[in-house]
mmCIF file of C-alpha atoms in Angstrom:
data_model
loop_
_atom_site.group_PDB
_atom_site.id
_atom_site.type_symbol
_atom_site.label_atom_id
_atom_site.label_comp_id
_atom_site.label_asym_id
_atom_site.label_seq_id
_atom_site.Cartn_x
_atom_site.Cartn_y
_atom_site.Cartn_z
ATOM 1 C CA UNK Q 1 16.161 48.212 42.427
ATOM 2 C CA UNK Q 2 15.521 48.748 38.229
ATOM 3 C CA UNK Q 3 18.987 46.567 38.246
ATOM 4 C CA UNK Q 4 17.682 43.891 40.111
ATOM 5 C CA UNK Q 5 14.229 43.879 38.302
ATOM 6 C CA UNK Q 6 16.191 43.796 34.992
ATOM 7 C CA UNK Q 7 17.947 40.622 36.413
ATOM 8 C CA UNK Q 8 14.932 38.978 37.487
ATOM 9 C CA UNK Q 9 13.654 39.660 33.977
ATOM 10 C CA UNK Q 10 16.479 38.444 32.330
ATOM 11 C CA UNK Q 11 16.993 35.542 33.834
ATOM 12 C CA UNK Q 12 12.970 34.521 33.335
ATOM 13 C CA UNK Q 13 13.694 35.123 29.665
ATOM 14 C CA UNK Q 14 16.597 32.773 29.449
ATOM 15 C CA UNK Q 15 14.399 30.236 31.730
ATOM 16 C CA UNK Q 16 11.503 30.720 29.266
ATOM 17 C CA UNK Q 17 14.185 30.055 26.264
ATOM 18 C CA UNK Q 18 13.466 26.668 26.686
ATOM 19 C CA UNK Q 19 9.813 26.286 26.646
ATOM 20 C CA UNK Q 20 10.178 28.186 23.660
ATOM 21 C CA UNK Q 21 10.998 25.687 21.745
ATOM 22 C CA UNK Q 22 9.096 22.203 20.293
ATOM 23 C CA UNK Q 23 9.145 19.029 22.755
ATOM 24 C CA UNK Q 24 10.221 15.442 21.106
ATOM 25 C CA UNK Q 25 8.358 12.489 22.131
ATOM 26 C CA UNK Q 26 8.892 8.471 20.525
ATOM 27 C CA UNK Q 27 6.764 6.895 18.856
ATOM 28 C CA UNK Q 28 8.481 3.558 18.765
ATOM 29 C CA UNK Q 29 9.694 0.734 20.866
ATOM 30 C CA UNK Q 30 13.253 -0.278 20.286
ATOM 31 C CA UNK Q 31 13.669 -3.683 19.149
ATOM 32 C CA UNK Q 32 14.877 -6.646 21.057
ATOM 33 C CA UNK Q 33 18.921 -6.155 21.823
ATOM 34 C CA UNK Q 34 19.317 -2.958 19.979
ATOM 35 C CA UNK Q 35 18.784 0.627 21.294
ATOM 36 C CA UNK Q 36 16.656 3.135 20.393
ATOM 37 C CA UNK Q 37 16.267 5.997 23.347
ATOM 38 C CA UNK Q 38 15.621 9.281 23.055
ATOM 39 C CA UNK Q 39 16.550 11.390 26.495
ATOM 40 C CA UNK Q 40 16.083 14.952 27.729
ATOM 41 C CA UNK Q 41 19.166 17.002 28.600
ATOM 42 C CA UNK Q 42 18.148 19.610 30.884
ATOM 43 C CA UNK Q 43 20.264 22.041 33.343
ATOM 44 C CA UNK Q 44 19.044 24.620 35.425
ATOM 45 C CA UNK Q 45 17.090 26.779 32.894
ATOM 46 C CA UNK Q 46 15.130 23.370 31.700
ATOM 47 C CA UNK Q 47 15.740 21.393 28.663
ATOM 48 C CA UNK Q 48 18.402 21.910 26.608
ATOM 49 C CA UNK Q 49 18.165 19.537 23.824
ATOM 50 C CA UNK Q 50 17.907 15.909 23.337
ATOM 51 C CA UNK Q 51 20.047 12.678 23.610
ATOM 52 C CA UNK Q 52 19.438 9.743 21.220
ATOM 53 C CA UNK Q 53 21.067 6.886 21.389
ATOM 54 C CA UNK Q 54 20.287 4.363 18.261
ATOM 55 C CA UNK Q 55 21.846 1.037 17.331
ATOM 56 C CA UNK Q 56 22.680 0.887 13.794
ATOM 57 C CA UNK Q 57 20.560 -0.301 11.403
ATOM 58 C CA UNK Q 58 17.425 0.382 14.297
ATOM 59 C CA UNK Q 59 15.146 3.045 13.457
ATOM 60 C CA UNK Q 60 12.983 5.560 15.435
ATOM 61 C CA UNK Q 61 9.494 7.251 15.004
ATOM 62 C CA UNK Q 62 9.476 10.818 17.040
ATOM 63 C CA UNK Q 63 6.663 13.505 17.213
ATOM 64 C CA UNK Q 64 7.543 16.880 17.604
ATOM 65 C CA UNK Q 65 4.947 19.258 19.687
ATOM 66 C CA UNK Q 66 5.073 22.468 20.534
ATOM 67 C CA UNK Q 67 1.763 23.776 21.873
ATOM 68 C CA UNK Q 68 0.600 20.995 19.148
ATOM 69 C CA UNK Q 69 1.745 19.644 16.180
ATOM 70 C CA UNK Q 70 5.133 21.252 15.557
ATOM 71 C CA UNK Q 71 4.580 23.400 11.955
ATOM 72 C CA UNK Q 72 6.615 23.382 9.033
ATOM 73 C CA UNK Q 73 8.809 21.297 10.469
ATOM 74 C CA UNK Q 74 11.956 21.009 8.947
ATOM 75 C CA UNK Q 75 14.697 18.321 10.181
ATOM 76 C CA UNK Q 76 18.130 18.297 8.966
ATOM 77 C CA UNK Q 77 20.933 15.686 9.796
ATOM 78 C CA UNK Q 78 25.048 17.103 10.025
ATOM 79 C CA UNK Q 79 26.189 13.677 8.549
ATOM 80 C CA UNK Q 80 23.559 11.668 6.715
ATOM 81 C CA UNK Q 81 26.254 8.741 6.433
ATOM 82 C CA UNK Q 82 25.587 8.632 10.853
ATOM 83 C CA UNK Q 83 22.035 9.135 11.524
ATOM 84 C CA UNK Q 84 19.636 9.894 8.297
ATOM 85 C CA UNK Q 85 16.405 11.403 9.061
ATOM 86 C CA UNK Q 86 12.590 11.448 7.286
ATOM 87 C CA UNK Q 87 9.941 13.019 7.231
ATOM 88 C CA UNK Q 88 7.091 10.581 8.567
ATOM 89 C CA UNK Q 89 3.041 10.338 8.256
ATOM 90 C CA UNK Q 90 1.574 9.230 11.478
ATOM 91 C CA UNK Q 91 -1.967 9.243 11.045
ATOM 92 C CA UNK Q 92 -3.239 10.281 14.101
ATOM 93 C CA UNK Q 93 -4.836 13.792 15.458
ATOM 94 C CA UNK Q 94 -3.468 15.852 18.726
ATOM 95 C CA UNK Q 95 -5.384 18.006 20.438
ATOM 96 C CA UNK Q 96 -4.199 21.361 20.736
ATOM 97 C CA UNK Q 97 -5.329 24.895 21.780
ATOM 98 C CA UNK Q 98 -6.279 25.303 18.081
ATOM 99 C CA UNK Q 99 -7.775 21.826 17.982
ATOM 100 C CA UNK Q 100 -6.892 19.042 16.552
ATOM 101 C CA UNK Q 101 -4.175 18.779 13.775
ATOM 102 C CA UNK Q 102 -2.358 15.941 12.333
ATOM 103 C CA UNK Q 103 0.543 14.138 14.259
ATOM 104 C CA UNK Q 104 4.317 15.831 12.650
ATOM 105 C CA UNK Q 105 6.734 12.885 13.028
ATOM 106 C CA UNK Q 106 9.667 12.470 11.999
ATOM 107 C CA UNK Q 107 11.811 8.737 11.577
ATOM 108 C CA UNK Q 108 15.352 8.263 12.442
ATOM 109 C CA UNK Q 109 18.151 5.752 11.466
ATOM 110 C CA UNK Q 110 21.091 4.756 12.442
ATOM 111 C CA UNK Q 111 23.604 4.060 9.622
ATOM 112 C CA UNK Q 112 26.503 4.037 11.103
ATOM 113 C CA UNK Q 113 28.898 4.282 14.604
ATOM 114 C CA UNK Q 114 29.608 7.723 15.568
ATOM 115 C CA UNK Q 115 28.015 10.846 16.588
ATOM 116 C CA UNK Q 116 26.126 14.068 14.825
ATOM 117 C CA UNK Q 117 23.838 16.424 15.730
ATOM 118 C CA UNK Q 118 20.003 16.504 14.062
ATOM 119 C CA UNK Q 119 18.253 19.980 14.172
ATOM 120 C CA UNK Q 120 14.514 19.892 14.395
ATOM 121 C CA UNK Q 121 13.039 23.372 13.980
ATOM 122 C CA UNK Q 122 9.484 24.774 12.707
ATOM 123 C CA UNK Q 123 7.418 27.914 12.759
ATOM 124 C CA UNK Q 124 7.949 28.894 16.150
ATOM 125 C CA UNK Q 125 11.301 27.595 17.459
ATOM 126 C CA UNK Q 126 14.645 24.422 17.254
ATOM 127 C CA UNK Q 127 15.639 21.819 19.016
ATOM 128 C CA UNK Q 128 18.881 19.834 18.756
ATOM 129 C CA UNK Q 129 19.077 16.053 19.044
ATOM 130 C CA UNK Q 130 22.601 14.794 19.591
ATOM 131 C CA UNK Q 131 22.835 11.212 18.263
ATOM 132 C CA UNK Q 132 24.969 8.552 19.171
ATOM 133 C CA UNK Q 133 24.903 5.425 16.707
ATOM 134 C CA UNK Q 134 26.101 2.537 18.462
ATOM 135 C CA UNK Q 135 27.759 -0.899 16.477
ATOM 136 C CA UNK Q 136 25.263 -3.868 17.233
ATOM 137 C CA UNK Q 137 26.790 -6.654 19.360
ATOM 138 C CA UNK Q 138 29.035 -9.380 17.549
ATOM 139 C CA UNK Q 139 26.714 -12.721 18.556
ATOM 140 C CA UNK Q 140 29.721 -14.142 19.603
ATOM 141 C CA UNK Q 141 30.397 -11.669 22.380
ATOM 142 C CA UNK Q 142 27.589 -11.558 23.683
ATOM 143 C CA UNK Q 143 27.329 -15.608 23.905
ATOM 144 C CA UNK Q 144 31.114 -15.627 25.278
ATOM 145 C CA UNK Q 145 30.592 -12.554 27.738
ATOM 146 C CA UNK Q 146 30.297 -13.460 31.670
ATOM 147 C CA UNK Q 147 27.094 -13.752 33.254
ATOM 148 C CA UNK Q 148 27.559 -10.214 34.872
ATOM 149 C CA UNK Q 149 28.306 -8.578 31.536
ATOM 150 C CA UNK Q 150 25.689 -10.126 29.436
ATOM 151 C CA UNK Q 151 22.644 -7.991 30.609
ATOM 152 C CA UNK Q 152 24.634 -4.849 29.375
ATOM 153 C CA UNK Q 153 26.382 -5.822 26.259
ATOM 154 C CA UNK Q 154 23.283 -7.499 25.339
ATOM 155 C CA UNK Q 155 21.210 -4.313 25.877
ATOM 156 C CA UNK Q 156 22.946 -2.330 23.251
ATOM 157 C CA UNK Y 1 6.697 24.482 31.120
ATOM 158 C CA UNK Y 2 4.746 22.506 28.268
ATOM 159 C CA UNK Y 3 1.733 23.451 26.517
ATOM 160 C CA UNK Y 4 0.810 20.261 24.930
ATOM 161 C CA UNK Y 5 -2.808 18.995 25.793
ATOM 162 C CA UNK Y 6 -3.155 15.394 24.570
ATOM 163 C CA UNK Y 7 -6.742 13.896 24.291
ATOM 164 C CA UNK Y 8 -5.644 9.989 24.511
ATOM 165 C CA UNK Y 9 -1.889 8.788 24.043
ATOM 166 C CA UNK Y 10 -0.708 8.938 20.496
ATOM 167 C CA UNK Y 11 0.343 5.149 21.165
ATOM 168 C CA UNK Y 12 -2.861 3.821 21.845
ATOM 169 C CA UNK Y 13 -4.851 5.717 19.871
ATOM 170 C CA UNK Y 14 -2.214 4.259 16.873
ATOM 171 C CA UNK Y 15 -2.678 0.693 18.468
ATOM 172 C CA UNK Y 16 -7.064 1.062 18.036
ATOM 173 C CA UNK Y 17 -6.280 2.264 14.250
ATOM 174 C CA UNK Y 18 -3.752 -0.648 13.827
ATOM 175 C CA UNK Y 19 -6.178 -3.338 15.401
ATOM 176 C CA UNK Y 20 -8.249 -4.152 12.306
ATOM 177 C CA UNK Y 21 -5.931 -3.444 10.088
ATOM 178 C CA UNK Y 22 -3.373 -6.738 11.755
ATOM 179 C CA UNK Y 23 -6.827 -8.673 12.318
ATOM 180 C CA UNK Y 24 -7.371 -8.765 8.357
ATOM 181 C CA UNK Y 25 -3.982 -9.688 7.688
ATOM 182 C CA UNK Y 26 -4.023 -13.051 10.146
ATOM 183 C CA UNK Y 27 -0.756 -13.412 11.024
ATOM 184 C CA UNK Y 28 0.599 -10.274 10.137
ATOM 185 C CA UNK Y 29 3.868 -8.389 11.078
ATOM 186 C CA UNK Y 30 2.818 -5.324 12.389
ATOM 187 C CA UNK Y 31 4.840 -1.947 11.485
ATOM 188 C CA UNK Y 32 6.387 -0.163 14.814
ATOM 189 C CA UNK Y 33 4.252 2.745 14.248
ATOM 190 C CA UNK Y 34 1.105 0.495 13.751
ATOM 191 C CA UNK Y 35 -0.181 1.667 10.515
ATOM 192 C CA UNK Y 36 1.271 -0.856 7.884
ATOM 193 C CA UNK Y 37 1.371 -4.778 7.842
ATOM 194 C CA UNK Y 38 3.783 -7.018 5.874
ATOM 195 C CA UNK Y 39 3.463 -10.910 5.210
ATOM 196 C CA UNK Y 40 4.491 -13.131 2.408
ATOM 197 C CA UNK Y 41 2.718 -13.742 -0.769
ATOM 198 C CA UNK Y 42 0.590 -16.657 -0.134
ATOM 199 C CA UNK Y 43 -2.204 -18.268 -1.264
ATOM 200 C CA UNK Y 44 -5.193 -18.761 1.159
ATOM 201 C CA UNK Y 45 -5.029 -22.576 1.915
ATOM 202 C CA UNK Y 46 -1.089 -22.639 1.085
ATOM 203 C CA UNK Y 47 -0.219 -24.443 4.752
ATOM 204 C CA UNK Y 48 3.517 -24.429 3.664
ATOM 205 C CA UNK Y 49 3.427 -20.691 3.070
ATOM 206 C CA UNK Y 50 6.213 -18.616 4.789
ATOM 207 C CA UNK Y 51 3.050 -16.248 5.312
ATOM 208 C CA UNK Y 52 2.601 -18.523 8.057
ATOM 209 C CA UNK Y 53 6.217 -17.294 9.819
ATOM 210 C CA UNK Y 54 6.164 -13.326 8.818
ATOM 211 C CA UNK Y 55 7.485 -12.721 12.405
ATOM 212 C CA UNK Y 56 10.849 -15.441 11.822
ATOM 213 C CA UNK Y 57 13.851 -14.360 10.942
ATOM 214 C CA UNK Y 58 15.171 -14.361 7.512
ATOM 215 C CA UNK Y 59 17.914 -17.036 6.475
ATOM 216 C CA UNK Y 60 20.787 -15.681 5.234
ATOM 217 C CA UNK Y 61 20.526 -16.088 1.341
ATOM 218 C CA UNK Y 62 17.075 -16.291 0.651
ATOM 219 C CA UNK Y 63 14.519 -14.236 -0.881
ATOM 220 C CA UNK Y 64 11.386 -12.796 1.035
ATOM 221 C CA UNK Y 65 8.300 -11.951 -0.925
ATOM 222 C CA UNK Y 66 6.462 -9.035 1.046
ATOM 223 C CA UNK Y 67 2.739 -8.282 0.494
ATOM 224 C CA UNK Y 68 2.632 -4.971 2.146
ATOM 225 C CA UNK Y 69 -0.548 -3.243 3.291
ATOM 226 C CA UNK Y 70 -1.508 0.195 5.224
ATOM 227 C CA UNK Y 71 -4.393 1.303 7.323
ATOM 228 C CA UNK Y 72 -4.320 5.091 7.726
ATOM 229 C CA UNK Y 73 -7.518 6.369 8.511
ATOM 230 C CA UNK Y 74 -9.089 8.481 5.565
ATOM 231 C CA UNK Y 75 -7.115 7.126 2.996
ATOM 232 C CA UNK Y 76 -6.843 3.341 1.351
ATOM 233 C CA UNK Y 77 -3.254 2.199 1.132
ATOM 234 C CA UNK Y 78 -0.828 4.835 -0.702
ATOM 235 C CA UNK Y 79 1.728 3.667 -3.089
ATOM 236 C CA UNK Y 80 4.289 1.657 -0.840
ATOM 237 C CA UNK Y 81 7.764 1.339 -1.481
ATOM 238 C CA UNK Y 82 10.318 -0.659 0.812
ATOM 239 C CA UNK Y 83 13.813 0.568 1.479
ATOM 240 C CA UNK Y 84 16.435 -1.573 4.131
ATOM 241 C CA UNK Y 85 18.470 1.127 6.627
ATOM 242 C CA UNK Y 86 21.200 -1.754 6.478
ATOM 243 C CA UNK Y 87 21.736 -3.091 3.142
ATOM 244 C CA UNK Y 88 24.695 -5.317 4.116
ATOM 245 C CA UNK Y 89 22.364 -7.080 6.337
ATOM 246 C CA UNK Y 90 19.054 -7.172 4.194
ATOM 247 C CA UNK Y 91 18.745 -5.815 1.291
ATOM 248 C CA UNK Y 92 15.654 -5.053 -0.683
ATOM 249 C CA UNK Y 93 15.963 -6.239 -4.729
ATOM 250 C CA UNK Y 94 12.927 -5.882 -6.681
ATOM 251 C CA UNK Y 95 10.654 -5.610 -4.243
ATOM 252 C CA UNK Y 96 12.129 -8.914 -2.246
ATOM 253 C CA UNK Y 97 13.546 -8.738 1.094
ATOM 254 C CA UNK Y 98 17.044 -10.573 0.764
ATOM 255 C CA UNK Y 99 18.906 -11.685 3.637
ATOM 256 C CA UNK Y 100 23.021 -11.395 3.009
ATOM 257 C CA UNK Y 101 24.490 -11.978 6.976
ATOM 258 C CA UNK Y 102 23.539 -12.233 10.259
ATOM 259 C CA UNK Y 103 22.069 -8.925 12.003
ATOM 260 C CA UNK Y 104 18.934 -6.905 12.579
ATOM 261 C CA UNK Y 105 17.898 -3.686 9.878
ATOM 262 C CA UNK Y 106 14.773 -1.708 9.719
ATOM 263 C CA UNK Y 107 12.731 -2.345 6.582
ATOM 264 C CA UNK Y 108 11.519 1.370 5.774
ATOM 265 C CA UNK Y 109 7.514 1.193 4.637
ATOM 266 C CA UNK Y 110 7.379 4.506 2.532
ATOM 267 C CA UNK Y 111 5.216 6.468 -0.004
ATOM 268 C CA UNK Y 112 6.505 6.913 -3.333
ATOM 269 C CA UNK Y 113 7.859 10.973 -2.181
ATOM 270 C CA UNK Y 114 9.520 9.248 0.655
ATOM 271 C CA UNK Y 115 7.423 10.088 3.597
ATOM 272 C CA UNK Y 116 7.732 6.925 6.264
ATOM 273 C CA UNK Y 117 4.096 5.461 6.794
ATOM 274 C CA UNK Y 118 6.169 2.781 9.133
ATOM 275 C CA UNK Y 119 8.938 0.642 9.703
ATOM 276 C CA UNK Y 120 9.774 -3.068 10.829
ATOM 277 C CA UNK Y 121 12.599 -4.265 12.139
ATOM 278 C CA UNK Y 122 13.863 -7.536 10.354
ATOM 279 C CA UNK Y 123 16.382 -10.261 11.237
ATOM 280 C CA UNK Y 124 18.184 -12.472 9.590
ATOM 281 C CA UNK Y 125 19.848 -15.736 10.679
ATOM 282 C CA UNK Y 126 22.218 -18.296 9.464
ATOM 283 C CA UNK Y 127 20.627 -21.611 8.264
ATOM 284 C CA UNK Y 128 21.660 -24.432 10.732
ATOM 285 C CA UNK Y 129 19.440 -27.467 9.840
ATOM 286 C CA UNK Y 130 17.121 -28.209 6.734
ATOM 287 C CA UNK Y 131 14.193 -30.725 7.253
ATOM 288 C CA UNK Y 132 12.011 -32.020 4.734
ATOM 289 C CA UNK Y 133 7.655 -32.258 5.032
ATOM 290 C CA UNK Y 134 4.888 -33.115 3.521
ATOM 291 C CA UNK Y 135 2.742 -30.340 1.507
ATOM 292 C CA UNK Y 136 -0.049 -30.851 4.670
ATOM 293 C CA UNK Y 137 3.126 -29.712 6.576
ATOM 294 C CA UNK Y 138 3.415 -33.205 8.075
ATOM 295 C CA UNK Y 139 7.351 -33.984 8.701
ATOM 296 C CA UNK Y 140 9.488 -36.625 6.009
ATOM 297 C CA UNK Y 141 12.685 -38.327 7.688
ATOM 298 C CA UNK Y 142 13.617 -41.759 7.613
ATOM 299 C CA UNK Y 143 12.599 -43.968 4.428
ATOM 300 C CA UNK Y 144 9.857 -43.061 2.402
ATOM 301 C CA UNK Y 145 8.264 -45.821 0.020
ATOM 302 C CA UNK Y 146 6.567 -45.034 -3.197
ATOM 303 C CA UNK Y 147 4.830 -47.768 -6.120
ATOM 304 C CA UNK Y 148 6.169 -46.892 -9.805
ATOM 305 C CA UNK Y 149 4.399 -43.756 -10.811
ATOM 306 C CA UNK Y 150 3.677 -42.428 -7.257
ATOM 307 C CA UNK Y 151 4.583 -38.995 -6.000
ATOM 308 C CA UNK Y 152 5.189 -37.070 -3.595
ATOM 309 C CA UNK Y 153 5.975 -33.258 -3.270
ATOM 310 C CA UNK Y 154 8.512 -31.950 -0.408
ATOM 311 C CA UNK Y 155 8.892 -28.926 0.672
ATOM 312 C CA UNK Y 156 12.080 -27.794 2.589
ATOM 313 C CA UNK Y 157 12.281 -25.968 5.838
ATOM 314 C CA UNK Y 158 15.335 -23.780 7.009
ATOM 315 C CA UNK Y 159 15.983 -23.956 10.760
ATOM 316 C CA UNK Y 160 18.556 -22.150 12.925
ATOM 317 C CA UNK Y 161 18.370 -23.749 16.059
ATOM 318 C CA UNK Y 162 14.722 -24.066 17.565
ATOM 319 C CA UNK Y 163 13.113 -21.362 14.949
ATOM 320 C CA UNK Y 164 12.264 -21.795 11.597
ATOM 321 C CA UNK Y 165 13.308 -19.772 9.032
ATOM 322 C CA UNK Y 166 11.611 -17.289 6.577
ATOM 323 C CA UNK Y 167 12.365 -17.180 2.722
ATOM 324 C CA UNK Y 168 12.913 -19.136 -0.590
ATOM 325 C CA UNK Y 169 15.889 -20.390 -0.974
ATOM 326 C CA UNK Y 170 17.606 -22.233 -3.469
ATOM 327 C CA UNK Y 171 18.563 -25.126 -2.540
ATOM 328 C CA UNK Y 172 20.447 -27.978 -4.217
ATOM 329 C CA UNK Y 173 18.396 -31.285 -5.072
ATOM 330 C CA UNK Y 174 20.523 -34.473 -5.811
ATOM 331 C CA UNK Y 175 19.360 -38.414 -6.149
ATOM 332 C CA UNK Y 176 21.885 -41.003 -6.232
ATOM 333 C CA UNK Y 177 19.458 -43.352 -8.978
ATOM 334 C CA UNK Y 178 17.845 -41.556 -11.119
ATOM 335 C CA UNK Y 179 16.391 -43.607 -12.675
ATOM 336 C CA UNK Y 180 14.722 -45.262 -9.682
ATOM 337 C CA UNK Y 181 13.506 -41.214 -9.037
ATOM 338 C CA UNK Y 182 13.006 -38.028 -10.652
ATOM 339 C CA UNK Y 183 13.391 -34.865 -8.997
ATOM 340 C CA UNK Y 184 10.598 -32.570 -10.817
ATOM 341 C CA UNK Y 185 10.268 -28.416 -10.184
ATOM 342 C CA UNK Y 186 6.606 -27.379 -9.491
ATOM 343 C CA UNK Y 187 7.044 -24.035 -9.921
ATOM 344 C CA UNK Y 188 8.148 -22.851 -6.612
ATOM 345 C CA UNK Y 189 11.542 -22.093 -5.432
ATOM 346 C CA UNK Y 190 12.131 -24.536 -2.849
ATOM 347 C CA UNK Y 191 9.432 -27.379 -3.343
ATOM 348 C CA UNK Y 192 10.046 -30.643 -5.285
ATOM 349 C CA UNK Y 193 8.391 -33.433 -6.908
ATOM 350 C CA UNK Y 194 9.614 -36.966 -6.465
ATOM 351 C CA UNK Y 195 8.478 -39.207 -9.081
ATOM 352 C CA UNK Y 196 8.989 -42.934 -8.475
ATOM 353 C CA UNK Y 197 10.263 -44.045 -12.023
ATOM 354 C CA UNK Y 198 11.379 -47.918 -11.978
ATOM 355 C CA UNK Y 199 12.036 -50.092 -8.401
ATOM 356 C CA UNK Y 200 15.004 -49.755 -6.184
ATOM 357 C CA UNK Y 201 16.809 -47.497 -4.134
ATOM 358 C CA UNK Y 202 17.738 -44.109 -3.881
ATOM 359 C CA UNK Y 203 19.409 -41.325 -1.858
ATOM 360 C CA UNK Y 204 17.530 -37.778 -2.128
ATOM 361 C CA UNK Y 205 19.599 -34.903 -0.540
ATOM 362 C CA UNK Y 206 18.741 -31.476 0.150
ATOM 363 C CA UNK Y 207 21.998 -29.114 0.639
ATOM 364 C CA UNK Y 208 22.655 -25.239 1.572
ATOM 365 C CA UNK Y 209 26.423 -24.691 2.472
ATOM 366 C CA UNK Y 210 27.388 -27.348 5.347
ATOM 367 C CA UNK Y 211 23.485 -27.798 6.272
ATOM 368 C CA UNK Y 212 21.272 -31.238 4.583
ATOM 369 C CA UNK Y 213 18.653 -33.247 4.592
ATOM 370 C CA UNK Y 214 18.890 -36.813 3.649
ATOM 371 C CA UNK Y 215 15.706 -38.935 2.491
ATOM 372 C CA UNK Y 216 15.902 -42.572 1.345
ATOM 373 C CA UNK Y 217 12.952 -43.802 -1.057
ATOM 374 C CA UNK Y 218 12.161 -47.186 -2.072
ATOM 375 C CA UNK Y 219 10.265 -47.872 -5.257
ATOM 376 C CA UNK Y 220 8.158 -50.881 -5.437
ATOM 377 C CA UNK Y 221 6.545 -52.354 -7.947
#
């Protein structure tokens, strides 16, 4: 019985690992034939981390929450040369259970194709964004593509 | 489970701080995150302004002369710096957007310590046709005539396709009688003066690469 209660416990602490930690939402629309998406990644304990996919040279505004503006955020990019990442003044207020604080956003950019990670964390937990820069389409492909091909090539 | 309680959506409340801010600026381009604006450096009643196409894309080549401008609430407009996120598609040189080939790149609206206030998303095009107009914006083709000592200032428009073009570029002005016309600088990049000198004929052409613009005058007496 204490092993099964232990268990139960457990397994609502890795389940509650999750919500532990800040929530990412965009800011930004992605501009006409590029891509700028930001997913969630969750499996059975909830969200994981994040999944952005960016064309290069396309940019991104993200706020990071976590009960609230996230605080003392800190974001740091594995290869700068891939995805580079700043700090951001968005100067609106979110309501929290403290009240209302200033927005904490963050930009990204894509630099260049190929993949890194981006680690968002602040006072009171991390989250990972894996980011996939993607090349912008050659104008010539996309004009010389067939009709059923377009829609997607053009999309990135 | 999230603990977030949002009073109105970050977006619109954004889009209500951004709405006087793009009313004031006319025709401005707004920033993705709805705080800054960025047009060209205009004057007022300047009809042949590329303030009047902020939203066009930017010809390959030429220079684009931003007039940035925030509206946080709380604060006026901090020191604003612009930085490109692709460089080999638009670069920024002192303080002028620059288009170098054809592409899309975020223009990065910044304080001086780097902090992002907004972004916009620029692109630039190759130049496919040139036309020629008036200062009142009215279009020039064909044969213009002009009495000794007449004028008349042009001012060149980059096209590709159906959309005009934003930016200065510099262009190159040749008449085939100069001494029938004069091709005169006023001052701005692009715009001539023609100055009818003595009667008879002459070719003006506009060139950029493979693109031109041809305009025959006739001087009278």
């Amino acid at each position: 019985m204490r092993l099964a209660l232990l268990a139960i416990a457990g397994v609502a602490g890795l389940g509650g690992l999750g919500a532990c930690n800040p929530y990412l939402t965009v800011q930004s629309p992605a501009p006409p034939g590029r891509t700028a998406r930001l997913d969630q990644v969750k499996n059975f304990w909830g969200l994981q981390r994040y999944r952005l996919e960016l064309s290069r040279g396309v940019a991104i505004a993200i706020t990071c929450e976590h009960g609230g503006p996230c605080e003392h955020m800190q974001v740091v990019s594995d290869d700068p040369a891939i995805a580079e990442v700043r700090s951001a003044s968005l100067g609106v207020l979110q309501t929290s259970f403290d009240g209302e604080q200033t927005a904490a956003a963050l930009v990204i950019v894509g630099k260049a194709p190929g993949q890194t990670r981006i680690h968002v964390r602040e006072k009171n937990g991390s989250r990972d964004v894996v980011v996939t820069v993607i090349a912008p389409p050659a104008a010539s492909a996309v004009v010389a593509a067939p009709a059923a091909a377009t829609p997607l090539t053009a999309a990135r | 489970m999230r603990f977030v309680i949002t009073a109105a959506p970050l977006g619109v409340t954004a889009a209500l701080l951004a709405g006087s801010a793009a009313g004031s600026a006319g025709c401005a381009m707004g920033g993705a995150m709805h705080q800054a604006t960025l047009v060209g450096q205009c004057a007022e009643n300047d009809a042949a302004c590329s303030r009047k196409h902020p939203l066009a894309p930017l010809a390959i080549g030429a220079h684009f002369h931003p007039d940035v401008s925030a509206e946080i609430a709380g604060t006026s407009t901090p020191n604003l710096r612009l930085e490109s996120v692709a460089p080999d598609i638009l670069s920024v040189e002192a303080g002028d957007l620059v288009g170098r080939q054809s592409g899309a790149s975020a223009v990065l609206i910044s304080t001086d310590d780097g902090s992002v206030v907004d972004f916009i998303h620029v692109w630039v095009a190759p130049v496919t046709q040139i036309t020629l107009s008036r200062r009142d914006g009215e279009r020039v083709s064909g044969t213009v005539g002009l009495a000794v000592g007449e004028d008349i200032t042009l001012e060149p428009a980059l096209w590709n396709g159906p959309q005009r073009l934003a930016g200065d570029q510099d262009l190159q002005w040749t008449v085939s009688d100069d001494h029938a016309v004069s091709v005169l600088r006023d001052g701005s990049a692009g715009r001539r003066r023609l100055r009818a000198r003595a009667p008879g004929k002459a070719t003006v052409t506009v060139g950029l690469g493979d693109s031109k613009a041809t305009l025959e005058v006739e001087v009278v007496p």
